[in-house]
Short mmCIF file of the N, C-alpha and C atoms (twelve columns), coordinates in Angstrom:
data_MODEL
# 
_entry.id   MODEL 
# 
loop_
_atom_site.group_PDB 
_atom_site.id 
_atom_site.type_symbol 
_atom_site.label_atom_id 
_atom_site.label_alt_id 
_atom_site.label_comp_id 
_atom_site.label_asym_id 
_atom_site.label_seq_id 
_atom_site.Cartn_x 
_atom_site.Cartn_y 
_atom_site.Cartn_z 
_atom_site.pdbx_PDB_model_num 
ATOM 1   N N  . MET A 1  96.913  116.694 101.237 1 
ATOM 2   C CA . MET A 1  98.105  116.913 102.011 1 
ATOM 3   C C  . MET A 1  99.348  116.790 101.141 1 
ATOM 4   N N  . ASP A 2  99.358  115.850 100.211 1 
ATOM 5   C CA . ASP A 2  100.527 115.705 99.348  1 
ATOM 6   C C  . ASP A 2  100.793 116.997 98.587  1 
ATOM 7   N N  . TRP A 3  99.717  117.596 98.060  1 
ATOM 8   C CA . TRP A 3  99.875  118.832 97.300  1 
ATOM 9   C C  . TRP A 3  100.482 119.917 98.177  1 
ATOM 10  N N  . ALA A 4  99.981  120.059 99.389  1 
ATOM 11  C CA . ALA A 4  100.483 121.088 100.301 1 
ATOM 12  C C  . ALA A 4  101.955 120.850 100.628 1 
ATOM 13  N N  . GLU A 5  102.318 119.600 100.867 1 
ATOM 14  C CA . GLU A 5  103.717 119.292 101.171 1 
ATOM 15  C C  . GLU A 5  104.610 119.534 99.961  1 
ATOM 16  N N  . GLN A 6  104.157 119.141 98.785  1 
ATOM 17  C CA . GLN A 6  104.950 119.333 97.568  1 
ATOM 18  C C  . GLN A 6  105.204 120.808 97.284  1 
ATOM 19  N N  . HIS A 7  104.273 121.656 97.669  1 
ATOM 20  C CA . HIS A 7  104.404 123.089 97.420  1 
ATOM 21  C C  . HIS A 7  104.825 123.864 98.665  1 
ATOM 22  N N  . ASN A 8  105.211 123.109 99.705  1 
ATOM 23  C CA . ASN A 8  105.688 123.706 100.957 1 
ATOM 24  C C  . ASN A 8  104.677 124.704 101.537 1 
ATOM 25  N N  . ILE A 9  103.416 124.269 101.591 1 
ATOM 26  C CA . ILE A 9  102.345 125.117 102.106 1 
ATOM 27  C C  . ILE A 9  101.889 124.567 103.454 1 
ATOM 28  N N  . THR A 10 101.943 125.392 104.471 1 
ATOM 29  C CA . THR A 10 101.510 124.986 105.803 1 
ATOM 30  C C  . THR A 10 99.992  124.895 105.841 1 
ATOM 31  N N  . THR A 11 99.483  123.809 106.387 1 
ATOM 32  C CA . THR A 11 98.039  123.628 106.511 1 
ATOM 33  C C  . THR A 11 97.697  123.232 107.942 1 
ATOM 34  N N  . PHE A 12 96.449  123.452 108.317 1 
ATOM 35  C CA . PHE A 12 95.955  122.999 109.617 1 
ATOM 36  C C  . PHE A 12 94.448  122.868 109.544 1 
ATOM 37  N N  . TRP A 13 93.902  122.094 110.466 1 
ATOM 38  C CA . TRP A 13 92.452  121.965 110.546 1 
ATOM 39  C C  . TRP A 13 91.957  122.908 111.615 1 
ATOM 40  N N  . PHE A 14 91.020  123.727 111.251 1 
ATOM 41  C CA . PHE A 14 90.459  124.694 112.186 1 
ATOM 42  C C  . PHE A 14 89.546  123.997 113.188 1 
ATOM 43  N N  . GLU A 15 88.754  123.063 112.711 1 
ATOM 44  C CA . GLU A 15 87.844  122.305 113.566 1 
ATOM 45  C C  . GLU A 15 87.845  120.861 113.092 1 
ATOM 46  N N  . ALA A 16 87.530  119.952 113.987 1 
ATOM 47  C CA . ALA A 16 87.528  118.540 113.627 1 
ATOM 48  C C  . ALA A 16 86.189  118.080 113.065 1 
ATOM 49  N N  . SER A 17 85.089  118.670 113.536 1 
ATOM 50  C CA . SER A 17 83.762  118.179 113.155 1 
ATOM 51  C C  . SER A 17 82.901  119.267 112.534 1 
ATOM 52  N N  . ASP A 18 82.067  118.838 111.570 1 
ATOM 53  C CA . ASP A 18 81.052  119.748 111.039 1 
ATOM 54  C C  . ASP A 18 80.124  120.128 112.187 1 
ATOM 55  N N  . GLU A 19 79.485  121.286 112.089 1 
ATOM 56  C CA . GLU A 19 78.591  121.741 113.154 1 
ATOM 57  C C  . GLU A 19 77.252  122.166 112.573 1 
ATOM 58  N N  . TYR A 20 76.177  121.840 113.304 1 
ATOM 59  C CA . TYR A 20 74.827  122.157 112.835 1 
ATOM 60  C C  . TYR A 20 74.622  123.645 112.591 1 
ATOM 61  N N  . TRP A 21 75.160  124.488 113.452 1 
ATOM 62  C CA . TRP A 21 74.887  125.917 113.352 1 
ATOM 63  C C  . TRP A 21 75.448  126.546 112.084 1 
ATOM 64  N N  . LYS A 22 76.290  125.837 111.375 1 
ATOM 65  C CA . LYS A 22 76.841  126.379 110.134 1 
ATOM 66  C C  . LYS A 22 75.853  126.257 108.981 1 
ATOM 67  N N  . GLY A 23 74.695  125.731 109.238 1 
ATOM 68  C CA . GLY A 23 73.695  125.569 108.194 1 
ATOM 69  C C  . GLY A 23 73.422  124.100 107.951 1 
ATOM 70  N N  . ASP A 24 72.729  123.809 106.887 1 
ATOM 71  C CA . ASP A 24 72.367  122.435 106.553 1 
ATOM 72  C C  . ASP A 24 73.623  121.636 106.203 1 
ATOM 73  N N  . PRO A 25 74.005  120.661 107.033 1 
ATOM 74  C CA . PRO A 25 75.234  119.911 106.780 1 
ATOM 75  C C  . PRO A 25 75.155  119.017 105.550 1 
ATOM 76  N N  . TYR A 26 73.951  118.797 105.037 1 
ATOM 77  C CA . TYR A 26 73.791  117.933 103.873 1 
ATOM 78  C C  . TYR A 26 73.648  118.720 102.575 1 
ATOM 79  N N  . ASP A 27 73.713  120.037 102.658 1 
ATOM 80  C CA . ASP A 27 73.669  120.894 101.473 1 
ATOM 81  C C  . ASP A 27 75.089  121.006 100.925 1 
ATOM 82  N N  . VAL A 28 75.374  120.254 99.866  1 
ATOM 83  C CA . VAL A 28 76.745  120.223 99.340  1 
ATOM 84  C C  . VAL A 28 77.215  121.564 98.791  1 
ATOM 85  N N  . MET A 29 76.291  122.467 98.529  1 
ATOM 86  C CA . MET A 29 76.672  123.776 98.000  1 
ATOM 87  C C  . MET A 29 76.858  124.819 99.108  1 
ATOM 88  N N  . GLY A 30 76.565  124.455 100.338 1 
ATOM 89  C CA . GLY A 30 76.689  125.389 101.453 1 
ATOM 90  C C  . GLY A 30 78.143  125.682 101.784 1 
ATOM 91  N N  . ALA A 31 78.382  126.890 102.226 1 
ATOM 92  C CA . ALA A 31 79.750  127.301 102.563 1 
ATOM 93  C C  . ALA A 31 80.135  126.848 103.963 1 
ATOM 94  N N  . GLU A 32 81.389  126.567 104.142 1 
ATOM 95  C CA . GLU A 32 82.005  126.281 105.442 1 
ATOM 96  C C  . GLU A 32 81.363  125.152 106.225 1 
ATOM 97  N N  . LYS A 33 80.843  124.171 105.546 1 
ATOM 98  C CA . LYS A 33 80.242  123.052 106.263 1 
ATOM 99  C C  . LYS A 33 80.955  121.742 105.974 1 
ATOM 100 N N  . HIS A 34 81.932  121.763 105.121 1 
ATOM 101 C CA . HIS A 34 82.498  120.497 104.664 1 
ATOM 102 C C  . HIS A 34 84.019  120.426 104.790 1 
ATOM 103 N N  . TRP A 35 84.615  121.280 105.576 1 
ATOM 104 C CA . TRP A 35 86.074  121.307 105.696 1 
ATOM 105 C C  . TRP A 35 86.592  120.345 106.755 1 
ATOM 106 N N  . GLU A 36 85.769  119.932 107.668 1 
ATOM 107 C CA . GLU A 36 86.230  119.168 108.815 1 
ATOM 108 C C  . GLU A 36 86.466  117.693 108.473 1 
ATOM 109 N N  . LEU A 37 87.043  116.964 109.415 1 
ATOM 110 C CA . LEU A 37 87.362  115.550 109.230 1 
ATOM 111 C C  . LEU A 37 86.228  114.616 109.630 1 
ATOM 112 N N  . PHE A 38 85.262  115.140 110.412 1 
ATOM 113 C CA . PHE A 38 84.148  114.329 110.889 1 
ATOM 114 C C  . PHE A 38 82.832  114.987 110.505 1 
ATOM 115 N N  . THR A 39 81.808  114.153 110.300 1 
ATOM 116 C CA . THR A 39 80.475  114.678 110.000 1 
ATOM 117 C C  . THR A 39 79.855  115.228 111.279 1 
ATOM 118 N N  . VAL A 40 78.683  115.821 111.154 1 
ATOM 119 C CA . VAL A 40 77.995  116.387 112.314 1 
ATOM 120 C C  . VAL A 40 77.702  115.305 113.356 1 
ATOM 121 N N  . ASP A 41 77.422  114.091 112.903 1 
ATOM 122 C CA . ASP A 41 77.144  113.007 113.845 1 
ATOM 123 C C  . ASP A 41 78.408  112.233 114.226 1 
ATOM 124 N N  . ARG A 42 79.553  112.857 114.035 1 
ATOM 125 C CA . ARG A 42 80.865  112.385 114.497 1 
ATOM 126 C C  . ARG A 42 81.372  111.120 113.817 1 
ATOM 127 N N  . ASN A 43 80.922  110.865 112.592 1 
ATOM 128 C CA . ASN A 43 81.480  109.775 111.795 1 
ATOM 129 C C  . ASN A 43 82.630  110.333 110.968 1 
ATOM 130 N N  . THR A 44 83.640  109.516 110.747 1 
ATOM 131 C CA . THR A 44 84.767  110.004 109.950 1 
ATOM 132 C C  . THR A 44 84.357  110.146 108.490 1 
ATOM 133 N N  . LYS A 45 84.894  111.167 107.875 1 
ATOM 134 C CA . LYS A 45 84.693  111.358 106.446 1 
ATOM 135 C C  . LYS A 45 85.748  110.522 105.717 1 
ATOM 136 N N  . PRO A 46 85.523  110.209 104.444 1 
ATOM 137 C CA . PRO A 46 86.496  109.401 103.710 1 
ATOM 138 C C  . PRO A 46 87.922  109.962 103.773 1 
ATOM 139 N N  . VAL A 47 88.062  111.271 103.733 1 
ATOM 140 C CA . VAL A 47 89.404  111.848 103.780 1 
ATOM 141 C C  . VAL A 47 90.078  111.560 105.118 1 
ATOM 142 N N  . ALA A 48 89.320  111.548 106.207 1 
ATOM 143 C CA . ALA A 48 89.894  111.242 107.520 1 
ATOM 144 C C  . ALA A 48 90.344  109.785 107.568 1 
ATOM 145 N N  . ASP A 49 89.536  108.895 107.009 1 
ATOM 146 C CA . ASP A 49 89.925  107.484 106.951 1 
ATOM 147 C C  . ASP A 49 91.211  107.325 106.145 1 
ATOM 148 N N  . TYR A 50 91.290  108.014 105.017 1 
ATOM 149 C CA . TYR A 50 92.478  107.949 104.167 1 
ATOM 150 C C  . TYR A 50 93.710  108.483 104.904 1 
ATOM 151 N N  . LEU A 51 93.577  109.647 105.536 1 
ATOM 152 C CA . LEU A 51 94.720  110.241 106.241 1 
ATOM 153 C C  . LEU A 51 95.199  109.356 107.382 1 
ATOM 154 N N  . LEU A 52 94.274  108.759 108.113 1 
ATOM 155 C CA . LEU A 52 94.660  107.869 109.201 1 
ATOM 156 C C  . LEU A 52 95.397  106.646 108.652 1 
ATOM 157 N N  . ALA A 53 94.870  106.061 107.585 1 
ATOM 158 C CA . ALA A 53 95.518  104.888 106.988 1 
ATOM 159 C C  . ALA A 53 96.922  105.237 106.501 1 
ATOM 160 N N  . GLU A 54 97.069  106.378 105.828 1 
ATOM 161 C CA . GLU A 54 98.384  106.793 105.334 1 
ATOM 162 C C  . GLU A 54 99.342  107.078 106.484 1 
ATOM 163 N N  . THR A 55 98.849  107.699 107.543 1 
ATOM 164 C CA . THR A 55 99.684  107.987 108.708 1 
ATOM 165 C C  . THR A 55 100.166 106.693 109.342 1 
ATOM 166 N N  . MET A 56 99.267  105.727 109.463 1 
ATOM 167 C CA . MET A 56 99.646  104.451 110.060 1 
ATOM 168 C C  . MET A 56 100.674 103.733 109.190 1 
ATOM 169 N N  . LYS A 57 100.531 103.797 107.857 1 
ATOM 170 C CA . LYS A 57 101.519 103.185 106.961 1 
ATOM 171 C C  . LYS A 57 102.887 103.802 107.186 1 
ATOM 172 N N  . LEU A 58 102.935 105.129 107.292 1 
ATOM 173 C CA . LEU A 58 104.209 105.813 107.505 1 
ATOM 174 C C  . LEU A 58 104.814 105.434 108.847 1 
ATOM 175 N N  . LYS A 59 103.988 105.362 109.881 1 
ATOM 176 C CA . LYS A 59 104.499 104.999 111.212 1 
ATOM 177 C C  . LYS A 59 105.054 103.582 111.206 1 
ATOM 178 N N  . ILE A 60 104.344 102.653 110.574 1 
ATOM 179 C CA . ILE A 60 104.812 101.270 110.511 1 
ATOM 180 C C  . ILE A 60 106.120 101.201 109.733 1 
ATOM 181 N N  . LYS A 61 106.172 101.903 108.600 1 
ATOM 182 C CA . LYS A 61 107.386 101.930 107.784 1 
ATOM 183 C C  . LYS A 61 108.554 102.518 108.584 1 
ATOM 184 N N  . ASP A 62 108.328 103.629 109.276 1 
ATOM 185 C CA . ASP A 62 109.380 104.262 110.082 1 
ATOM 186 C C  . ASP A 62 109.835 103.346 111.212 1 
ATOM 187 N N  . ASN A 63 108.876 102.676 111.863 1 
ATOM 188 C CA . ASN A 63 109.232 101.765 112.954 1 
ATOM 189 C C  . ASN A 63 110.101 100.622 112.455 1 
ATOM 190 N N  . LYS A 64 109.742 100.053 111.293 1 
ATOM 191 C CA . LYS A 64 110.543 98.964  110.729 1 
ATOM 192 C C  . LYS A 64 111.942 99.453  110.379 1 
ATOM 193 N N  . LYS A 65 112.033 100.650 109.791 1 
ATOM 194 C CA . LYS A 65 113.336 101.207 109.431 1 
ATOM 195 C C  . LYS A 65 114.174 101.444 110.683 1 
ATOM 196 N N  . ASN A 66 113.578 102.017 111.717 1 
ATOM 197 C CA . ASN A 66 114.308 102.272 112.963 1 
ATOM 198 C C  . ASN A 66 114.800 100.974 113.588 1 
ATOM 199 N N  . ARG A 67 113.962 99.944  113.553 1 
ATOM 200 C CA . ARG A 67 114.364 98.662  114.125 1 
ATOM 201 C C  . ARG A 67 115.499 98.048  113.314 1 
ATOM 202 N N  . ARG A 68 115.445 98.170  111.982 1 
ATOM 203 C CA . ARG A 68 116.533 97.668  111.132 1 
ATOM 204 C C  . ARG A 68 117.822 98.428  111.408 1 
ATOM 205 N N  . ASP A 69 117.702 99.760  111.484 1 
ATOM 206 C CA . ASP A 69 118.883 100.601 111.703 1 
ATOM 207 C C  . ASP A 69 119.548 100.317 113.039 1 
ATOM 208 N N  . HIS A 70 118.774 99.846  113.996 1 
ATOM 209 C CA . HIS A 70 119.319 99.602  115.332 1 
ATOM 210 C C  . HIS A 70 119.500 98.115  115.620 1 
ATOM 211 N N  . GLY A 71 119.464 97.292  114.566 1 
ATOM 212 C CA . GLY A 71 119.754 95.871  114.716 1 
ATOM 213 C C  . GLY A 71 118.660 95.033  115.338 1 
ATOM 214 N N  . ALA A 72 117.446 95.530  115.383 1 
ATOM 215 C CA . ALA A 72 116.363 94.777  116.018 1 
ATOM 216 C C  . ALA A 72 115.702 93.794  115.061 1 
ATOM 217 N N  . LEU A 73 115.945 93.923  113.753 1 
ATOM 218 C CA . LEU A 73 115.335 92.994  112.788 1 
ATOM 219 C C  . LEU A 73 116.384 92.110  112.166 1 
# 
């Protein structure tokens, strides 16, 4: 995501979870089976964990800044 933002490239997720019908989900060389944020059995992939953690850091940072700016801290 950092790369996309730095280069002003719009990105989106087409699907959230890998799907069985796309072929063997454990074949790392298979096409179009590894773009999603969740595995076929709905566990988060490391990138999803990272993105959630980074998003939460930004939200906490923004909340603290907003509270400071408005005299709440």
